[in-house]
Short mmCIF file of C-alpha atoms in Angstrom, two decimals:
data_model
loop_
_atom_site.label_atom_id
_atom_site.label_comp_id
_atom_site.label_asym_id
_atom_site.label_seq_id
_atom_site.Cartn_x
_atom_site.Cartn_y
_atom_site.Cartn_z
CA MET A 1498 -72.47 -21.60 -59.12
CA THR A 1499 -74.79 -22.15 -56.16
CA LYS A 1500 -77.68 -19.72 -56.37
CA LEU A 1501 -79.81 -18.91 -53.38
CA MET A 1502 -82.35 -16.26 -54.47
CA LEU A 1503 -77.29 -14.34 -54.16
CA HIS A 1504 -42.27 -3.29 -66.07
CA ASP A 1505 -42.60 -0.70 -67.79
CA GLN A 1506 -45.40 1.72 -67.68
CA ALA A 1507 -45.11 2.82 -71.28
CA MET A 1508 -45.40 -0.76 -72.51
CA GLY A 1509 -49.07 -0.81 -71.49
CA LEU A 1510 -51.17 -3.14 -73.56
CA ARG A 1511 -48.64 -3.57 -76.33
CA LYS A 1512 -47.46 -6.86 -74.85
CA LEU A 1513 -50.93 -8.28 -74.34
CA PRO A 1514 -51.47 -11.39 -76.46
CA SER A 1515 -53.43 -10.80 -79.62
CA PHE A 1516 -56.32 -13.10 -80.39
CA GLN A 1517 -59.92 -12.58 -81.37
CA ALA A 1518 -61.80 -10.35 -78.93
CA PRO A 1519 -65.21 -11.26 -77.54
CA ASP A 1520 -68.29 -9.26 -78.36
CA SER A 1521 -67.73 -7.14 -75.25
CA ALA A 1522 -65.59 -7.05 -72.13
CA ARG A 1523 -67.13 -8.10 -68.85
CA VAL A 1524 -66.73 -5.75 -65.89
CA PHE A 1525 -66.60 -6.87 -62.25
CA THR A 1526 -66.15 -4.65 -59.21
CA ILE A 1527 -64.71 -6.28 -56.09
CA ALA A 1528 -65.94 -4.42 -53.02
CA GLY A 1529 -65.79 -4.79 -49.26
CA GLY A 1530 -67.51 -3.23 -46.31
CA LYS A 1531 -64.36 -2.76 -44.23
CA SER A 1532 -60.64 -2.24 -44.67
CA ARG A 1533 -58.12 -5.09 -44.35
CA ILE A 1534 -60.59 -7.64 -45.70
CA GLY A 1535 -57.97 -8.86 -48.22
CA LYS A 1536 -59.75 -7.37 -51.22
CA THR A 1537 -56.70 -6.17 -53.15
CA SER A 1538 -54.90 -9.50 -52.85
CA ILE A 1539 -58.07 -11.19 -54.09
CA VAL A 1540 -58.26 -8.91 -57.12
CA VAL A 1541 -54.62 -9.58 -58.06
CA ASN A 1542 -54.93 -13.34 -57.77
CA LEU A 1543 -58.25 -13.49 -59.61
CA ALA A 1544 -56.63 -11.52 -62.43
CA VAL A 1545 -53.76 -14.00 -62.65
CA ALA A 1546 -56.16 -16.95 -62.62
CA LEU A 1547 -58.21 -15.34 -65.40
CA ALA A 1548 -55.11 -14.61 -67.47
CA ARG A 1549 -54.03 -18.23 -67.20
CA LYS A 1550 -57.38 -19.21 -68.66
CA GLY A 1551 -56.62 -17.09 -71.70
CA ARG A 1552 -58.49 -13.93 -70.68
CA ARG A 1553 -56.92 -10.53 -71.25
CA VAL A 1554 -57.38 -8.63 -68.04
CA LEU A 1555 -57.44 -4.94 -67.16
CA LEU A 1556 -57.26 -4.02 -63.47
CA ILE A 1557 -58.65 -0.63 -62.48
CA ASP A 1558 -57.33 0.45 -59.09
CA GLU A 1559 -59.20 3.08 -57.09
CA ASN A 1560 -57.22 2.74 -53.87
CA PRO A 1561 -54.67 5.24 -52.49
CA CYS A 1562 -51.02 4.66 -53.35
CA HIS A 1563 -50.00 3.27 -49.93
CA ASN A 1564 -52.43 0.34 -50.15
CA ASN A 1565 -53.20 -0.56 -53.73
CA ILE A 1566 -52.59 -3.07 -56.51
CA CYS A 1567 -49.22 -1.57 -57.47
CA THR A 1568 -47.98 -1.80 -53.88
CA ASN A 1569 -49.25 -5.37 -53.72
CA LEU A 1570 -47.14 -6.25 -56.77
CA GLY A 1571 -44.09 -4.12 -56.02
CA LEU A 1572 -44.82 -1.73 -58.90
CA ARG A 1573 -44.81 2.06 -59.05
CA ALA A 1574 -47.28 4.06 -61.13
CA ARG A 1575 -45.86 7.32 -62.46
CA PHE A 1576 -49.03 8.19 -64.37
CA ASP A 1577 -52.72 7.58 -63.84
CA LEU A 1578 -56.20 8.12 -65.27
CA LEU A 1579 -56.09 11.84 -64.53
CA HIS A 1580 -53.21 12.24 -66.99
CA VAL A 1581 -55.46 10.72 -69.66
CA ILE A 1582 -58.36 13.00 -68.76
CA TYR A 1583 -56.10 16.07 -69.05
CA LYS A 1584 -54.65 14.69 -72.33
CA ASP A 1585 -51.14 14.67 -70.89
CA LYS A 1586 -50.85 10.98 -71.77
CA LYS A 1587 -52.66 8.46 -73.91
CA LEU A 1588 -54.34 5.57 -72.15
CA ASN A 1589 -51.84 2.97 -73.31
CA GLN A 1590 -49.03 5.14 -71.90
CA VAL A 1591 -50.37 5.07 -68.33
CA LEU A 1592 -51.01 1.33 -68.15
CA LEU A 1593 -48.62 -0.74 -66.08
CA GLN A 1594 -47.84 -4.32 -67.03
CA GLY A 1595 -48.31 -6.85 -64.24
CA PRO A 1596 -47.82 -10.61 -64.07
CA GLU A 1597 -49.28 -12.71 -66.91
CA ASN A 1598 -49.48 -9.54 -69.08
CA ILE A 1599 -52.20 -8.05 -66.89
CA ALA A 1600 -52.75 -4.33 -67.55
CA ILE A 1601 -53.11 -2.08 -64.50
CA LEU A 1602 -54.65 1.39 -64.42
CA SER A 1603 -54.32 3.63 -61.37
CA ALA A 1604 -57.58 5.55 -61.27
CA MET A 1605 -58.20 7.11 -57.86
CA ARG A 1606 -57.60 10.75 -58.88
CA GLY A 1607 -59.33 10.33 -62.22
CA ILE A 1608 -62.48 8.81 -60.74
CA HIS A 1609 -62.91 11.80 -58.45
CA ALA A 1610 -62.67 14.14 -61.45
CA LEU A 1611 -65.32 12.42 -63.59
CA ASN A 1612 -68.30 14.44 -62.37
CA LYS A 1613 -66.50 17.67 -63.36
CA LEU A 1614 -65.89 16.77 -67.02
CA ASN A 1615 -67.52 18.78 -69.79
CA PRO A 1616 -69.09 16.96 -72.78
CA LEU A 1617 -65.93 17.20 -74.89
CA GLU A 1618 -63.80 15.75 -72.11
CA GLN A 1619 -66.33 12.98 -71.57
CA ASP A 1620 -66.24 12.09 -75.26
CA TRP A 1621 -62.43 12.06 -75.23
CA LEU A 1622 -62.40 9.65 -72.29
CA VAL A 1623 -64.92 7.28 -73.89
CA ARG A 1624 -62.97 7.25 -77.15
CA SER A 1625 -59.74 6.60 -75.27
CA PHE A 1626 -61.17 3.50 -73.62
CA SER A 1627 -62.78 2.29 -76.83
CA GLU A 1628 -59.23 1.61 -78.05
CA LEU A 1629 -59.14 -1.28 -75.57
CA THR A 1630 -62.12 -3.02 -77.17
CA HIS A 1631 -59.94 -5.57 -78.96
CA SER A 1632 -57.36 -5.88 -76.16
CA VAL A 1633 -59.40 -6.62 -73.04
CA ASP A 1634 -61.83 -9.43 -72.20
CA ILE A 1635 -62.26 -8.85 -68.46
CA VAL A 1636 -62.12 -5.70 -66.34
CA LEU A 1637 -61.63 -6.18 -62.59
CA ILE A 1638 -62.06 -3.13 -60.38
CA ASP A 1639 -60.54 -2.83 -56.92
CA THR A 1640 -62.82 -0.18 -55.51
CA ALA A 1641 -61.92 1.97 -52.53
CA ILE A 1642 -63.63 1.52 -49.18
CA ALA A 1643 -66.29 4.23 -49.30
CA GLY A 1644 -67.68 4.09 -45.78
CA THR A 1645 -71.26 3.40 -44.81
CA THR A 1646 -72.99 6.43 -46.31
CA HIS A 1647 -71.58 6.59 -49.83
CA VAL A 1648 -71.29 4.24 -52.79
CA LEU A 1649 -68.54 4.96 -55.30
CA PRO A 1650 -69.47 5.18 -59.00
CA LEU A 1651 -67.34 2.22 -60.09
CA SER A 1652 -69.62 -0.13 -58.16
CA LEU A 1653 -72.71 1.36 -59.77
CA ALA A 1654 -71.40 1.22 -63.34
CA SER A 1655 -70.11 -2.36 -63.24
CA GLU A 1656 -71.87 -5.37 -64.69
CA GLN A 1657 -71.36 -7.33 -61.46
CA VAL A 1658 -70.45 -6.40 -57.90
CA MET A 1659 -68.69 -9.08 -55.89
CA MET A 1660 -68.81 -8.34 -52.18
CA VAL A 1661 -65.97 -9.77 -50.09
CA ILE A 1662 -66.99 -10.82 -46.59
CA SER A 1663 -65.45 -12.76 -43.74
CA GLY A 1664 -66.80 -14.12 -40.49
CA SER A 1665 -66.10 -10.90 -38.57
CA ALA A 1666 -69.04 -8.79 -37.44
CA ALA A 1667 -67.47 -5.62 -38.89
CA SER A 1668 -67.10 -7.22 -42.31
CA LEU A 1669 -70.66 -8.53 -42.38
CA THR A 1670 -72.15 -5.27 -41.13
CA GLY A 1671 -70.20 -3.16 -43.62
CA ALA A 1672 -71.12 -5.42 -46.54
CA TYR A 1673 -74.77 -5.43 -45.53
CA VAL A 1674 -74.89 -1.63 -45.38
CA LEU A 1675 -73.29 -1.25 -48.82
CA ILE A 1676 -75.71 -3.76 -50.36
CA LYS A 1677 -78.61 -1.96 -48.69
CA ILE A 1678 -77.55 1.40 -50.14
CA MET A 1679 -76.93 0.01 -53.62
CA SER A 1680 -80.23 -1.86 -53.68
CA GLN A 1681 -82.49 0.76 -52.12
CA GLU A 1682 -80.97 3.96 -53.51
CA TYR A 1683 -79.55 2.74 -56.83
CA THR A 1684 -81.78 -0.30 -57.61
CA ARG A 1685 -78.94 -2.82 -57.93
CA ARG A 1686 -80.48 -6.16 -57.04
CA HIS A 1687 -77.85 -8.83 -57.73
CA PHE A 1688 -74.57 -9.40 -55.89
CA LEU A 1689 -71.89 -12.06 -55.93
CA ILE A 1690 -70.60 -13.00 -52.47
CA LEU A 1691 -67.04 -14.19 -51.85
CA VAL A 1692 -66.08 -15.41 -48.38
CA ASN A 1693 -62.45 -14.69 -47.47
CA LYS A 1694 -60.27 -16.03 -44.65
CA ALA A 1695 -62.48 -19.07 -44.10
CA GLY A 1696 -61.30 -22.08 -42.12
CA SER A 1697 -62.94 -24.49 -44.56
CA GLU A 1698 -65.44 -24.66 -47.39
CA ALA A 1699 -68.16 -25.70 -44.95
CA GLU A 1700 -67.40 -22.72 -42.72
CA SER A 1701 -67.44 -20.34 -45.68
CA PHE A 1702 -70.82 -21.58 -46.85
CA ALA A 1703 -72.24 -21.29 -43.33
CA ILE A 1704 -71.06 -17.66 -43.21
CA TYR A 1705 -72.65 -17.05 -46.60
CA GLN A 1706 -75.95 -18.70 -45.64
CA ASN A 1707 -76.27 -16.65 -42.45
CA PHE A 1708 -75.55 -13.46 -44.40
CA TYR A 1709 -78.01 -14.49 -47.10
CA LYS A 1710 -80.79 -15.14 -44.58
CA VAL A 1711 -80.48 -11.64 -43.13
CA ALA A 1712 -80.34 -10.02 -46.58
CA ARG A 1713 -83.34 -12.04 -47.77
CA GLN A 1714 -85.35 -11.01 -44.72
CA TYR A 1715 -84.71 -7.28 -44.97
CA LEU A 1716 -83.56 -6.50 -48.53
CA SER A 1717 -85.02 -7.28 -51.96
CA VAL A 1718 -81.80 -8.65 -53.44
CA THR A 1719 -80.44 -11.82 -55.01
CA LEU A 1720 -77.16 -13.09 -53.59
CA GLU A 1721 -75.00 -15.63 -55.40
CA TYR A 1722 -72.23 -17.61 -53.72
CA ALA A 1723 -69.04 -17.10 -55.73
CA GLY A 1724 -66.86 -19.31 -53.53
CA TYR A 1725 -64.29 -18.84 -50.80
CA ILE A 1726 -60.61 -18.18 -50.15
CA PRO A 1727 -59.12 -20.08 -47.20
CA ASN A 1728 -57.17 -18.61 -44.32
CA ASP A 1729 -53.90 -19.75 -45.91
CA GLU A 1730 -50.52 -18.69 -44.52
CA ARG A 1731 -49.02 -19.11 -48.00
CA LEU A 1732 -51.32 -16.39 -49.32
CA ARG A 1733 -50.05 -13.98 -46.66
CA SER A 1734 -46.46 -14.99 -47.40
CA SER A 1735 -46.97 -14.34 -51.12
CA THR A 1736 -48.45 -10.92 -50.41
CA GLN A 1737 -45.40 -10.02 -48.33
CA LEU A 1738 -43.23 -11.04 -51.29
CA CYS A 1739 -45.34 -8.85 -53.62
CA LYS A 1740 -46.23 -11.94 -55.64
CA PRO A 1741 -49.53 -13.65 -56.49
CA VAL A 1742 -50.00 -16.91 -54.59
CA LEU A 1743 -50.72 -18.62 -57.92
CA GLU A 1744 -47.11 -17.85 -58.84
CA THR A 1745 -45.34 -18.65 -55.58
CA TYR A 1746 -47.49 -21.55 -54.37
CA PRO A 1747 -49.50 -22.78 -57.36
CA SER A 1748 -50.56 -26.01 -55.60
CA SER A 1749 -51.73 -24.31 -52.41
CA GLN A 1750 -55.34 -24.46 -51.31
CA ALA A 1751 -55.65 -20.70 -51.82
CA ALA A 1752 -54.44 -20.95 -55.43
CA ILE A 1753 -56.87 -23.79 -56.13
CA CYS A 1754 -59.74 -21.79 -54.65
CA PHE A 1755 -58.94 -18.76 -56.79
CA GLY A 1756 -59.25 -20.98 -59.84
CA GLN A 1757 -62.64 -22.21 -58.65
CA VAL A 1758 -63.89 -18.67 -57.99
CA VAL A 1759 -62.85 -17.64 -61.50
CA GLN A 1760 -64.86 -20.51 -62.97
CA ASN A 1761 -67.89 -19.35 -60.98
CA ILE A 1762 -67.74 -15.70 -61.96
CA LEU A 1763 -67.23 -16.56 -65.63
CA ARG A 1764 -70.40 -18.65 -65.49
CA SER A 1765 -72.39 -15.81 -63.92
CA SER A 1766 -74.84 -14.15 -66.29
CA CYS A 1767 -74.52 -10.58 -67.54
CA PRO A 1768 -77.67 -8.43 -67.14
CA ASP A 1769 -78.86 -7.09 -70.50
CA LYS A 1770 -78.45 -3.45 -69.51
CA TYR A 1771 -74.71 -3.97 -68.94
CA HIS A 1772 -73.92 -5.39 -72.39
CA GLY A 1773 -71.98 -3.21 -74.80
CA GLY A 1774 -68.31 -3.36 -73.91
CA ILE A 1775 -65.77 -1.19 -72.19
CA ASP A 1776 -66.76 2.11 -73.84
CA ASN A 1777 -70.35 1.64 -72.63
CA PHE A 1778 -68.97 0.96 -69.17
CA ILE A 1779 -67.12 4.28 -69.24
CA GLN A 1780 -70.30 6.07 -70.32
CA ARG A 1781 -72.16 4.50 -67.38
CA LEU A 1782 -69.28 5.41 -65.08
CA ILE A 1783 -69.50 9.08 -66.06
CA GLN A 1784 -73.27 9.06 -65.52
CA THR A 1785 -73.09 7.33 -62.14
CA SER A 1786 -70.29 9.63 -60.98
CA HIS A 1787 -72.72 12.55 -61.15
CA LEU A 1788 -75.42 10.57 -59.35
CA SER A 1789 -73.30 9.14 -56.54
CA MET A 1790 -71.26 12.30 -55.96
CA ALA A 1791 -74.47 14.35 -55.79
CA ASN A 1792 -75.81 12.02 -53.11
CA PHE A 1793 -72.48 12.16 -51.29
CA MET A 1794 -72.72 15.95 -51.08
CA VAL A 1795 -76.21 15.88 -49.58
#
C-alpha cells in the first residue's frame, strides 16, 4: 500500500464456514463526508471480495432502512441490535445471511441506545458479541452520515477508518471536516483513503494527493491510499439488481479494483491499542458512545 505520511434471518452465523479463527477480528469502519458517495455499495463488494479470500465477514449497518446494506442486497431485516440489547433475541437470531455467507447486523437503533445502558446491560452485550470470536475474522461497518459537527461512535471504536472520497468538492470538504474532528477532538491520527467514481487510476491518485497535501498542511494526521473504484456503469447496474458487482460482472474493472483494495486493507497494520478481538471492540464502542453523544449534546 502506498503510504504518504495517509435468507433467512434466523440462520445467522450457523452457515458460516468453520475453520480456525485468528487471534482477533479486525474492525474497519467505512465512512464518507457526504451522502450518495457510494459507500454502502463499496462495503458490500469489499465484504464479498474478503469472503472469497477465505475471510469470515460481519457487516454492521448503521444506516436507516431506506438506504442500507439490506436494501442494497434485496434483504429485509425483521430484527436488529436493539432486540439483542433488550434480550428479546440472541445475537445469532438477528443476523441476516448475505452473499458468500456474509453475516449482516442492522444496528442503527441499537447504536443510539448504547450510551443509556447500565453496567449489567453493557456486560450482556459484550458477552453476546464474544460468541462471535470464533466465527468472524473481519468486521466491516457501514457508518451513517453524521454531518459536519458530530462523529458517530462506530468510527471512534474501530481499528481503522477508511474515508471514501471522490473528486467532488462536497465529498472532499465533508471528508476533511470529519478527519479534522476525529483527529483534533478524539486523537485519531491514521486514516485509509479510498477514491470512488474515478475515471482512471491516475485520476484517483491525483485526487488523493491533492487531498493529502491539504490534510498534511493543516492537520496532524497520516493518510494511506487504499486504492480506487472506477466510475463503472456495471457497478451501477449491479446495484440496481441488488447484487454485488463481483457476482454479476466478476471480470469488470470495478470487481478487479475491489480485489486490489481488499489486498491493501489486509496489509494495513493494526494499532496496538485496537488489538483484542470483537468483544474488546464492543467495549470500546460502549465507551465512545458516551463520549461522542456527550459532545453531540453540547
